[in-house]
XYZ file of C-alpha atoms in Angstrom:
780
model
C 15.431 51.188 295.567
C 11.878 52.561 295.389
C 11.226 54.778 298.406
C 7.451 55.128 298.808
C 6.818 57.567 301.645
C 3.362 58.325 303.023
C 2.878 61.707 304.653
C -0.001 63.652 306.139
C -3.297 61.976 306.942
C -3.601 58.228 306.900
C -6.125 58.526 304.086
C -3.701 59.074 301.229
C -0.095 59.682 300.370
C 0.981 63.087 299.117
C 3.760 62.107 296.734
C 6.107 59.279 295.841
C 9.855 59.586 295.450
C 12.289 57.157 293.889
C 15.917 57.525 294.950
C 19.171 55.920 293.769
C 20.324 52.708 295.415
C 22.665 54.639 297.754
C 21.282 58.167 297.970
C 23.562 60.963 299.148
C 22.664 63.698 301.624
C 21.675 66.211 298.944
C 19.292 63.720 297.326
C 17.730 62.873 300.687
C 17.194 66.574 301.379
C 15.577 66.987 297.975
C 13.222 64.066 298.604
C 12.251 65.428 302.009
C 11.599 68.873 300.514
C 9.334 67.539 297.778
C 7.351 65.381 300.177
C 7.024 68.205 302.687
C 5.620 70.582 300.072
C 3.054 68.105 298.832
C 1.998 67.151 302.340
C 1.368 70.777 303.299
C -0.027 72.018 299.992
C -2.510 69.152 299.758
C -3.365 66.974 296.818
C -6.475 65.238 295.518
C -6.344 62.573 292.830
C -3.257 61.022 291.309
C -0.060 61.710 293.268
C 3.098 62.954 291.540
C 5.879 60.411 291.258
C 9.391 61.883 291.424
C 12.546 60.136 290.219
C 15.610 61.789 291.744
C 19.155 61.372 290.517
C 20.580 58.216 288.979
C 17.448 56.071 288.979
C 16.921 53.525 286.188
C 14.105 55.581 284.639
C 16.224 58.730 284.708
C 19.141 56.996 283.008
C 16.836 55.625 280.313
C 14.618 58.658 279.717
C 16.777 61.671 280.638
C 20.376 61.273 279.440
C 22.551 64.254 280.282
C 24.284 66.194 277.497
C 28.063 66.184 277.408
C 29.783 69.232 278.896
C 26.925 69.947 281.293
C 27.914 72.359 284.066
C 28.437 70.810 287.485
C 25.261 72.572 288.708
C 23.328 71.672 285.572
C 20.387 69.283 285.434
C 17.604 67.919 283.290
C 13.908 67.992 284.150
C 11.561 65.683 282.249
C 7.823 65.326 282.929
C 6.321 62.147 281.519
C 2.706 61.022 281.389
C 1.112 59.888 284.595
C 2.691 62.768 286.573
C 6.061 61.037 286.500
C 8.746 63.666 287.053
C 12.461 63.045 286.455
C 14.927 65.353 288.208
C 18.462 64.360 287.251
C 21.528 66.488 287.958
C 25.157 66.305 286.942
C 25.779 65.206 290.550
C 23.680 64.811 293.724
C 23.981 68.545 294.592
C 22.731 69.434 291.120
C 19.825 67.016 291.568
C 18.858 68.916 294.718
C 19.048 72.151 292.726
C 16.782 70.550 290.144
C 14.200 69.727 292.809
C 14.152 73.314 294.067
C 14.061 74.679 290.508
C 11.041 72.477 289.784
C 9.272 73.672 292.926
C 9.949 77.318 292.054
C 9.548 77.436 288.309
C 6.984 74.701 287.676
C 4.987 74.226 290.886
C 5.112 77.924 291.891
C 6.516 77.461 295.409
C 8.239 80.619 296.703
C 10.661 81.165 299.577
C 10.944 84.929 299.746
C 12.319 85.059 303.297
C 13.757 82.210 305.390
C 11.351 80.245 307.561
C 7.603 79.933 307.518
C 7.042 83.695 307.449
C 8.652 83.931 304.026
C 7.054 80.944 302.325
C 4.280 81.024 299.754
C 2.728 77.651 298.858
C 0.321 77.457 295.923
C -2.840 75.388 295.928
C -1.813 72.022 294.494
C -5.165 70.281 295.007
C -5.821 69.758 291.298
C -2.417 70.646 289.970
C -0.732 68.561 287.286
C 2.710 69.367 285.889
C 2.919 70.387 282.237
C 4.796 68.153 279.830
C 8.365 69.331 280.000
C 11.885 68.457 278.901
C 14.440 71.083 279.953
C 18.199 71.124 280.400
C 19.088 73.942 282.780
C 22.416 75.430 283.845
C 23.030 78.516 286.034
C 24.473 81.693 284.606
C 26.930 82.019 287.509
C 28.839 78.887 288.451
C 29.226 79.975 292.104
C 26.366 81.887 293.710
C 26.171 83.053 297.305
C 24.666 85.923 299.266
C 25.974 84.712 302.612
C 22.557 83.870 303.987
C 20.676 80.984 305.638
C 21.845 77.744 303.955
C 18.350 76.282 303.514
C 17.029 79.533 302.009
C 19.994 79.650 299.627
C 19.446 76.059 298.421
C 15.740 76.680 297.919
C 16.553 79.723 295.792
C 19.161 78.022 293.624
C 22.312 79.346 295.302
C 25.375 77.128 295.660
C 28.937 77.930 296.763
C 31.340 76.071 294.508
C 34.457 78.231 294.618
C 35.872 78.751 298.117
C 37.237 82.191 298.931
C 38.232 83.800 302.200
C 41.196 85.600 303.723
C 43.404 82.550 304.033
C 47.172 83.150 303.929
C 47.357 83.218 307.740
C 46.404 79.515 307.595
C 48.782 78.732 304.754
C 51.615 80.352 306.747
C 50.890 79.565 310.416
C 53.057 81.102 313.154
C 54.861 77.777 313.643
C 56.650 78.335 310.320
C 58.388 81.430 311.625
C 61.188 79.627 313.462
C 62.159 77.677 310.319
C 61.527 80.399 307.758
C 61.478 83.887 309.303
C 62.159 85.402 305.884
C 58.738 84.148 304.728
C 57.185 86.715 307.041
C 57.100 90.460 306.395
C 59.704 93.044 307.248
C 57.686 95.846 308.895
C 59.210 99.139 310.011
C 62.653 97.556 310.064
C 61.703 94.423 312.037
C 60.687 90.921 310.947
C 57.101 90.295 312.033
C 56.208 87.143 313.971
C 52.427 86.467 314.116
C 51.328 86.674 317.725
C 48.753 83.851 317.711
C 47.132 81.457 315.177
C 44.305 83.876 314.317
C 46.565 86.910 313.892
C 45.666 88.191 310.421
C 47.111 91.712 310.393
C 50.070 90.983 308.094
C 50.916 89.596 304.657
C 53.581 87.000 303.887
C 56.664 88.064 301.961
C 54.886 87.589 298.626
C 57.920 88.583 296.550
C 59.899 85.553 297.776
C 59.824 82.560 295.356
C 59.947 80.115 298.284
C 56.718 81.614 299.646
C 54.946 80.879 296.368
C 56.394 77.343 296.359
C 55.019 76.690 299.847
C 51.580 78.053 298.876
C 51.597 75.782 295.808
C 52.407 72.780 298.018
C 49.521 73.757 300.299
C 47.144 73.870 297.306
C 48.396 70.550 295.944
C 47.833 68.834 299.295
C 44.368 70.373 299.467
C 43.412 68.916 296.084
C 45.010 65.563 296.917
C 42.793 65.329 299.983
C 39.657 66.537 298.162
C 39.854 65.538 294.530
C 36.291 66.763 293.897
C 37.064 70.342 294.957
C 37.070 72.772 292.061
C 39.198 75.381 293.786
C 41.082 76.481 296.874
C 41.390 79.916 298.446
C 44.789 81.620 298.550
C 43.337 85.053 299.180
C 45.426 87.677 300.945
C 44.938 88.340 304.633
C 42.622 91.163 305.621
C 45.541 93.537 306.125
C 47.571 96.279 304.438
C 50.768 95.389 306.317
C 52.755 94.154 303.323
C 56.416 93.315 303.456
C 58.491 96.518 303.180
C 61.771 95.049 301.931
C 63.458 96.216 298.752
C 62.377 92.988 297.006
C 58.702 93.803 297.575
C 59.219 97.404 296.457
C 60.759 96.085 293.221
C 57.835 93.681 292.766
C 55.421 96.554 293.371
C 57.087 98.635 290.650
C 56.734 102.419 290.413
C 54.165 103.441 292.999
C 50.650 103.762 291.611
C 47.476 104.735 293.432
C 44.033 103.271 292.835
C 40.951 104.511 294.672
C 43.267 106.620 296.867
C 45.199 103.554 298.028
C 48.613 102.173 297.043
C 48.369 99.653 294.205
C 49.985 96.317 295.108
C 48.288 94.262 292.395
C 51.647 93.370 290.848
C 52.854 91.988 294.184
C 49.693 89.978 294.870
C 49.119 88.557 291.403
C 52.808 88.036 290.707
C 52.700 85.703 293.718
C 49.487 84.089 292.436
C 51.013 83.500 288.985
C 54.001 81.702 290.498
C 51.687 79.478 292.526
C 49.417 78.922 289.518
C 52.263 77.712 287.292
C 53.173 74.970 289.770
C 49.590 73.884 290.466
C 48.631 73.873 286.772
C 51.375 71.314 286.121
C 50.406 68.987 288.989
C 46.617 69.521 289.122
C 45.377 70.765 285.748
C 41.893 72.210 285.795
C 41.956 73.213 289.457
C 41.359 76.866 290.341
C 43.115 79.214 292.766
C 40.890 81.893 294.289
C 42.382 85.277 295.206
C 40.853 88.560 296.304
C 41.446 91.638 294.187
C 40.984 93.593 297.378
C 41.870 96.965 298.894
C 45.506 97.456 297.819
C 45.042 94.919 295.040
C 41.837 95.929 293.241
C 43.269 97.024 289.902
C 44.572 94.715 287.184
C 48.334 94.099 287.361
C 50.753 95.191 284.649
C 50.990 91.627 283.282
C 48.515 88.860 282.347
C 47.104 86.696 285.122
C 47.228 82.917 284.699
C 44.034 81.201 283.512
C 43.691 79.028 286.638
C 43.571 82.062 288.962
C 40.087 83.294 289.960
C 40.251 87.000 290.882
C 37.405 88.101 293.147
C 36.780 91.803 292.535
C 35.836 93.450 295.820
C 33.843 96.665 295.621
C 30.759 98.160 297.212
C 28.461 98.351 294.216
C 25.650 99.808 296.280
C 27.662 102.975 295.529
C 26.768 102.754 291.839
C 24.278 105.533 292.503
C 27.319 107.730 291.795
C 27.792 107.856 288.009
C 31.541 108.383 288.175
C 32.120 105.469 290.529
C 29.823 103.223 288.487
C 31.734 104.033 285.292
C 35.098 103.449 286.982
C 33.975 100.148 288.482
C 32.445 98.914 285.240
C 35.678 99.694 283.416
C 37.597 97.774 286.084
C 35.310 94.735 285.756
C 35.728 94.814 281.973
C 39.536 94.964 282.327
C 39.596 91.961 284.611
C 37.331 90.001 282.289
C 39.851 90.580 279.483
C 42.694 89.107 281.576
C 42.045 85.620 280.198
C 41.309 83.832 283.480
C 38.802 80.998 283.191
C 36.568 82.494 285.891
C 36.209 86.020 287.246
C 34.319 86.504 290.512
C 32.835 89.569 292.155
C 32.554 90.215 295.870
C 29.836 92.707 296.746
C 28.671 94.226 300.014
C 24.939 93.684 300.534
C 25.014 94.386 304.269
C 21.994 94.658 306.423
C 23.960 94.338 309.685
C 25.497 96.604 310.981
C 23.288 99.219 309.327
C 20.241 100.457 311.216
C 18.535 102.222 308.317
C 16.955 100.517 305.290
C 19.872 99.911 302.916
C 17.557 99.071 300.029
C 19.575 98.768 296.823
C 17.487 96.259 294.871
C 17.747 97.907 291.465
C 21.390 98.917 291.948
C 22.287 95.350 292.867
C 20.295 93.982 289.942
C 21.971 96.422 287.585
C 25.428 95.362 288.744
C 24.679 91.629 288.408
C 23.371 92.047 284.869
C 26.406 94.118 283.870
C 28.832 91.686 285.488
C 27.460 88.677 283.680
C 27.461 90.391 280.318
C 31.070 91.456 280.929
C 32.088 87.849 281.620
C 31.880 87.451 285.403
C 30.825 83.930 286.436
C 31.059 83.856 290.252
C 29.281 86.051 292.784
C 29.382 86.582 296.529
C 27.352 89.142 298.436
C 28.629 89.800 301.959
C 26.287 90.621 304.751
C 23.808 89.429 307.330
C 20.450 90.825 306.231
C 17.715 92.583 308.103
C 14.995 90.699 306.246
C 12.421 93.422 306.840
C 14.581 95.752 304.738
C 16.742 93.466 302.587
C 14.155 90.915 301.460
C 13.536 92.181 297.915
C 17.239 92.855 297.292
C 18.364 89.326 298.164
C 15.479 87.521 296.480
C 15.922 89.434 293.216
C 19.697 88.870 293.384
C 19.222 85.107 293.855
C 16.993 84.947 290.781
C 19.353 86.983 288.620
C 22.329 84.842 289.576
C 20.511 81.943 287.960
C 19.281 83.909 284.950
C 20.442 87.560 284.733
C 18.405 88.269 281.618
C 15.112 88.126 283.496
C 13.365 91.528 283.477
C 13.801 93.053 286.920
C 10.371 94.689 286.810
C 8.751 91.312 286.221
C 10.594 89.858 289.207
C 9.504 92.780 291.381
C 5.900 92.452 290.188
C 6.037 88.823 291.276
C 7.661 89.665 294.603
C 5.159 92.310 295.602
C 2.142 90.579 294.093
C 2.743 87.183 295.686
C 4.468 88.098 298.931
C 2.653 91.300 299.841
C -0.638 90.458 298.105
C -3.312 92.988 299.097
C -0.766 95.533 300.360
C 1.535 95.295 297.328
C 1.140 98.987 296.425
C 2.032 100.651 299.748
C 4.826 98.165 300.447
C 6.307 98.716 297.002
C 6.123 102.456 297.622
C 7.943 101.944 300.932
C 10.845 99.990 299.434
C 11.084 102.175 296.326
C 11.272 105.306 298.464
C 13.996 103.751 300.627
C 16.048 103.044 297.522
C 15.514 106.574 296.235
C 16.850 107.904 299.551
C 19.957 105.718 299.305
C 20.624 106.780 295.728
C 20.206 110.496 296.514
C 22.739 110.594 299.357
C 25.149 113.537 299.284
C 28.899 113.530 298.948
C 31.297 111.185 297.189
C 31.001 107.412 297.592
C 33.477 105.137 299.299
C 33.757 101.521 300.325
C 30.787 100.553 302.545
C 29.966 104.165 303.271
C 28.260 104.704 306.665
C 29.323 101.232 307.847
C 29.061 101.278 311.670
C 28.521 105.020 311.369
C 25.730 106.764 313.265
C 25.559 109.435 310.561
C 23.687 107.000 308.317
C 20.697 108.433 310.215
C 21.117 111.694 308.295
C 19.923 109.921 305.142
C 16.452 109.616 306.692
C 15.451 113.059 308.029
C 12.097 113.525 309.821
C 10.076 114.320 306.680
C 11.287 111.171 304.928
C 10.615 109.061 308.012
C 7.071 110.400 308.206
C 6.512 109.599 304.531
C 7.786 106.035 304.966
C 5.746 105.534 308.119
C 2.718 106.655 306.113
C 3.190 103.820 303.611
C 3.381 101.294 306.439
C 0.259 102.713 308.111
C -1.563 102.480 304.783
C -0.479 98.849 304.485
C -1.854 98.152 307.973
C -5.226 99.590 306.906
C -5.373 97.516 303.734
C -4.162 94.186 305.114
C -6.761 91.380 305.073
C -4.870 88.154 305.753
C -3.108 87.210 309.003
C 0.007 86.015 307.153
C 0.489 89.334 305.391
C -0.382 91.208 308.582
C 2.513 89.482 310.355
C 4.887 90.500 307.570
C 3.749 94.115 307.687
C 4.189 94.070 311.455
C 7.775 92.824 311.083
C 8.667 95.645 308.687
C 6.838 98.188 310.830
C 8.676 97.077 313.975
C 12.021 97.128 312.169
C 11.367 100.602 310.811
C 10.425 101.762 314.306
C 13.995 100.842 315.294
C 15.214 103.061 312.450
C 12.961 105.887 313.618
C 14.169 105.647 317.215
C 17.790 105.401 316.013
C 17.351 108.601 313.997
C 15.628 110.296 316.950
C 18.570 109.277 319.125
C 21.110 110.638 316.640
C 19.246 113.929 316.331
C 18.912 114.290 320.110
C 22.617 113.492 320.499
C 23.671 116.027 317.863
C 21.369 118.674 319.310
C 22.751 118.164 322.794
C 26.359 118.183 321.602
C 25.906 121.432 319.679
C 23.959 123.104 322.484
C 26.519 122.155 325.123
C 29.187 123.955 323.101
C 27.143 127.120 322.662
C 26.739 130.102 325.016
C 23.772 130.055 327.330
C 23.656 126.307 327.936
C 21.979 126.458 331.337
C 18.782 126.074 333.281
C 15.683 124.228 332.220
C 16.528 124.126 328.534
C 19.844 122.382 329.179
C 18.229 119.879 331.509
C 15.485 119.126 328.973
C 18.042 118.492 326.240
C 20.001 116.092 328.445
C 16.835 114.316 329.526
C 15.617 114.049 325.917
C 18.936 112.595 324.815
C 18.992 109.946 327.553
C 15.353 109.042 326.878
C 16.046 108.770 323.126
C 18.990 106.482 323.858
C 16.863 104.142 325.964
C 14.012 104.192 323.423
C 16.402 103.302 320.598
C 17.876 100.292 322.407
C 14.411 99.040 323.373
C 13.048 99.478 319.835
C 15.986 97.573 318.366
C 15.423 94.700 320.800
C 11.768 94.532 319.695
C 12.802 94.511 316.037
C 15.160 91.591 316.627
C 12.494 89.706 318.587
C 10.059 90.191 315.697
C 12.486 88.605 313.214
C 12.613 91.707 311.047
C 16.153 92.681 312.100
C 19.169 90.522 312.863
C 20.999 90.686 316.215
C 24.050 92.917 316.466
C 26.006 94.785 319.099
C 24.950 98.396 319.468
C 28.085 99.602 321.284
C 29.538 101.286 318.195
C 26.433 103.508 318.017
C 26.542 104.398 321.715
C 30.195 105.373 322.155
C 29.755 108.927 320.872
C 28.311 110.312 324.083
C 27.940 114.062 324.712
C 26.108 113.612 328.031
C 29.173 113.889 330.322
C 30.293 117.102 328.632
C 26.767 118.496 328.775
C 26.358 117.651 332.467
C 29.717 119.208 333.263
C 28.829 122.453 331.480
C 25.382 122.657 332.983
C 26.739 122.194 336.484
C 29.513 124.716 335.846
C 26.978 127.539 335.456
C 24.541 126.377 338.142
C 25.966 128.575 340.909
C 23.865 128.403 344.062
C 21.587 125.920 342.331
C 24.423 123.424 341.945
C 23.236 120.749 344.353
C 19.632 120.789 343.153
C 20.803 120.505 339.557
C 23.141 117.673 340.525
C 20.220 115.916 342.230
C 18.013 116.336 339.164
C 20.725 114.898 336.931
C 21.457 112.075 339.361
C 17.815 111.048 339.066
C 18.629 110.074 335.479
C 21.215 107.587 336.741
C 19.841 104.759 334.567
C 21.549 106.479 331.644
C 25.096 105.726 330.468
C 27.698 105.196 333.191
C 29.889 107.949 331.712
C 27.106 110.470 332.380
C 26.613 109.245 335.947
C 30.328 109.435 336.626
C 30.554 113.012 335.345
C 27.694 114.114 337.580
C 29.164 112.363 340.626
C 32.640 113.893 340.465
C 31.843 117.355 339.120
C 33.737 120.038 341.011
C 36.183 117.631 342.569
C 39.920 117.960 342.141
C 41.551 116.996 338.845
C 45.121 115.786 338.560
C 47.248 114.803 335.549
C 46.786 111.149 334.623
C 50.387 110.501 333.642
C 50.608 111.401 329.966
C 54.143 111.501 328.641
C 54.871 114.589 326.573
C 51.420 116.193 327.070
C 52.583 119.151 324.990
C 53.281 117.017 321.895
C 56.833 118.379 321.760
C 58.132 115.044 320.423
C 55.849 115.073 317.370
C 57.381 116.160 314.078
C 55.918 116.355 310.602
C 56.790 113.350 308.436
C 59.503 113.962 305.865
C 57.388 112.125 303.300
C 54.210 110.070 303.133
C 54.391 107.035 300.845
C 52.996 103.501 300.841
C 55.339 102.445 303.662
C 54.609 105.375 305.990
C 52.388 104.062 308.748
C 54.205 105.389 311.816
C 55.146 108.995 311.073
C 56.674 110.246 314.320
C 58.687 108.505 317.055
C 58.127 109.067 320.748
C 55.599 108.276 323.452
C 52.717 109.231 321.189
C 51.623 106.588 318.678
C 51.387 108.671 315.521
C 50.295 106.461 312.675
C 47.801 106.133 309.879
C 46.914 104.485 306.619
C 48.787 105.466 303.448
C 46.512 107.431 301.146
C 46.881 109.448 297.977
C 47.483 113.178 298.697
C 47.452 112.490 302.426
C 48.615 115.469 304.499
C 49.969 115.209 308.034
C 51.610 118.297 309.514
C 52.735 119.373 312.957
C 52.366 123.168 313.094
C 53.993 125.241 315.834
C 53.108 128.847 316.548
C 55.567 131.459 317.823
C 55.130 130.148 321.368
C 55.900 126.617 320.224
C 52.376 125.345 320.928
C 51.800 122.436 318.500
C 48.812 121.690 316.295
C 48.380 118.460 314.304
C 46.630 118.850 310.958
C 45.160 116.041 308.827
C 43.863 116.303 305.266
C 42.770 113.527 302.875
C 43.075 111.023 305.708
C 41.640 107.550 305.277
C 42.573 106.679 308.841
C 45.046 108.738 310.855
C 45.417 109.067 314.587
C 47.671 110.161 317.420
C 47.216 108.280 320.681
C 48.934 107.191 323.883
C 48.402 104.451 326.443
C 49.040 105.397 330.074
C 50.063 102.816 332.634
C 49.313 102.276 335.466
C 45.618 103.094 335.364
C 44.319 103.999 338.843
C 40.613 103.387 339.506
C 38.526 106.493 339.029
C 36.889 108.866 336.598
C 39.019 110.047 333.695
C 38.539 113.174 331.601
C 40.126 113.743 328.227
C 39.863 116.838 326.097
C 41.296 118.371 322.957
C 40.667 121.574 321.029
C 39.691 120.938 317.422
C 39.215 123.043 314.338
C 37.796 121.133 311.388
C 35.602 120.895 308.346
C 33.664 117.617 308.403
C 31.615 115.969 305.647
C 28.803 113.508 306.289
C 30.341 110.105 306.913
C 33.834 111.402 307.696
C 34.877 111.128 311.329
C 36.743 113.527 313.598
C 36.778 112.646 317.295
C 38.612 112.169 320.592
C 38.310 108.808 322.361
C 39.049 107.210 325.747
C 39.691 103.445 325.768
C 40.832 100.790 328.231
C 42.896 97.598 328.097
C 43.588 94.927 330.719
C 46.830 93.221 331.750
C 46.686 90.973 328.667
C 46.259 93.862 326.271
C 42.577 93.151 325.593
C 40.057 95.970 325.310
C 37.714 96.152 328.306
C 34.792 98.314 329.296
C 33.197 100.726 326.870
C 35.154 103.358 324.988
C 33.619 106.811 324.791
C 33.979 109.394 322.034
C 33.160 113.005 321.432
C 32.703 113.380 317.686
C 32.172 116.476 315.587
C 28.911 116.486 313.624
C 29.091 117.354 309.907
C 29.732 121.035 309.363
C 32.287 123.812 309.388
C 34.021 124.047 312.757
C 36.811 126.350 311.606
C 36.332 128.541 314.704
C 37.157 125.590 316.893
C 35.445 123.466 319.503
C 36.558 121.597 322.590
C 35.952 117.846 322.426
C 35.512 116.212 325.826
C 35.251 112.600 327.012
C 34.701 111.614 330.630
C 33.948 108.201 332.099
C 34.642 105.737 334.894
C 37.488 103.255 334.423
C 36.341 99.610 334.362
C 37.584 97.478 337.311
C 39.880 95.330 335.167
C 41.547 98.243 333.320
C 45.357 98.338 333.521
C 45.888 101.101 330.989
C 43.879 104.070 329.771
C 44.283 105.387 326.251
C 43.439 108.734 324.711
C 43.564 109.478 321.016
C 42.460 111.882 318.296
C 41.273 110.408 315.005
C 40.375 111.412 311.454
C 38.668 108.921 309.133
C 37.352 109.116 305.560
C 38.181 112.728 304.865
C 37.092 113.917 301.430
C 38.194 116.910 299.387
C 37.868 120.064 301.458
C 37.856 118.293 304.834
C 40.533 118.978 307.417
C 41.070 118.481 311.142
C 43.446 120.364 313.448
C 43.962 119.143 317.017
C 45.723 121.029 319.827
C 45.833 121.360 323.624
C 45.219 117.708 324.499
C 44.879 116.692 328.138
C 44.087 113.641 330.244
C 43.213 113.986 333.922
C 41.820 111.876 336.698
C 38.922 113.497 338.550
C 37.993 112.991 342.181
C 39.539 112.673 345.631
C 42.507 110.487 346.476
C 41.445 107.112 347.845
C 43.045 103.927 349.071
C 42.529 102.637 345.552
C 45.031 105.143 344.182
C 47.765 102.644 343.699
C 48.665 100.483 340.729
C 47.367 96.955 340.628
């Protein structure tokens, strides 16, 4: 079938496309893309004539070599502007069309949508004579972005991978096979609902592997074209704790501070692989080498298993981590599996600062390919204003990792930023320098959902970066480039206001805990904090509206709220001026509800909120801390945490018996309690804390709420220690109004991501309800 399609003005057609007799969706998309480009780019003279896929001319003039990769294709340009684009399959033909547009016609899609497109002048363009067979360096290529942008930049997901064992072992199986589910803390775990992922099957059980193999076989029977299926572990560290799993684990090893369960995970995968290899030779089983399973096991992994190595390689700025990770990649590539994949973390969202890691990401991709890696996934929703160069360079290197990175960047800045290439390059280069110079040791997705990412961009650095953007605004000459500069400028304004907000918050928190917090200075600090909060939220909304940043919830950056504590301490020293100060603070009532509540009830009666064992008398130090120690003390307090190498949890009692809880080397440890019933009102929680806190580690007290169904409601509030030495101690205070639907209130103390030298000691915890008794003081 010859599909002659006329586009644009009636005067002339832009291009002609021949398709196979029964074109598939990918071939139709490719035809539409080619015609759209030629319609918009314009053409005078002889029109190009494209032959897509299995057309008679393609079969006669462009035979495909044997053994061509499934994403491979051949491009042949004949006389008369006849262009053959023939892939190993329809999807590969579509890749061929986009490759031709990029590499031959010079069409660029730097960002998704019209704002990111660069079309060359094709008025008098003629394709060069060409005969190329092309295959990608990585067989599966994905950066988790807009599907159309990915196709246009040569990306294609061929190997499925995701946390999947919760679907392989749905809750309905429990009644027939309870032993397939994990033994946790002495009890067999039944998944609570179909999406419950916080558990692992009993991977040491042969019958579990047999069921997973049957699942894979049925998958391939239903989709014979699929190259692989995902059998990746659930996103959980709650492994079965039976003796069988301990034997499968072997002598306890630690890797990256976490227990090493690689033998358990890949022993299971090998058993599945043996069965599937016999029934479906050539098919691949994808599995994450993730969290407790990152290291290579103590035995070879079957060839039909695809390990996906999960690590945050934006942390390769640290030489020690880069060397360790490169050695790990090399070990996995020597395992003998047919394909090794890497899973990287290229997040824009939920970061609010430019996480520019273009050269680090390029460096990792080049190393990975040379080591033998052939599949790549980069997690993350980008903020295109910040992540544009990183993702575009990554997409190019996944097709051909031997391209010089500097040449790619010259192209990116020269074509996309045109007349402002110099200041915009300076902006992005400086952002990457800031990321690579960050202090302290690296860890997995450091500063993820952490307000302290703002510390990477202090005022002097922000002024320098703003200067590059202002210079770009002065030099811009074309409306298209002006819109791009405006998007980056608006996005960076959100970063600036976020950093202002963090600095105002930290300043207020420190001042409220120091002597002399009173009068006009105290009021100005509170007012500045609340104004900075509002300015940050408004600036972020503008950045999203501009397209430079992606939408995200900001709650995680608002929960650390020192305003209630500050208002309480200001009012406490107001004396005769109390009511006027209260009135001044009440005028700021459009701030956070927790602040308003603290102002409203200050000076009113407090009463205990119903904590059991408020003196922590039931807490005892754990006898030992191994890979199975999550809950470390019985009683009304939930005392639990994540197993970690050299983790220290101690309950210390002085001569009066007053207890202190100390954490060291904690990845995630907490002590908390839910109180029921929750009467309506304002609740105040406090704890005394001594600590040493590094940037990115977290030490805080929190108030939370749940409803009758156990779902979180309302907004939690924290009081978090800033980085520094707080060995002399500091009271952490949270105070806020209960949401109407709350049935229980929870208070807890937490330590996250402690590094060497960090510690946290908590004592004297309390939870009270503030305000007069009302008719509402009865349980729902």
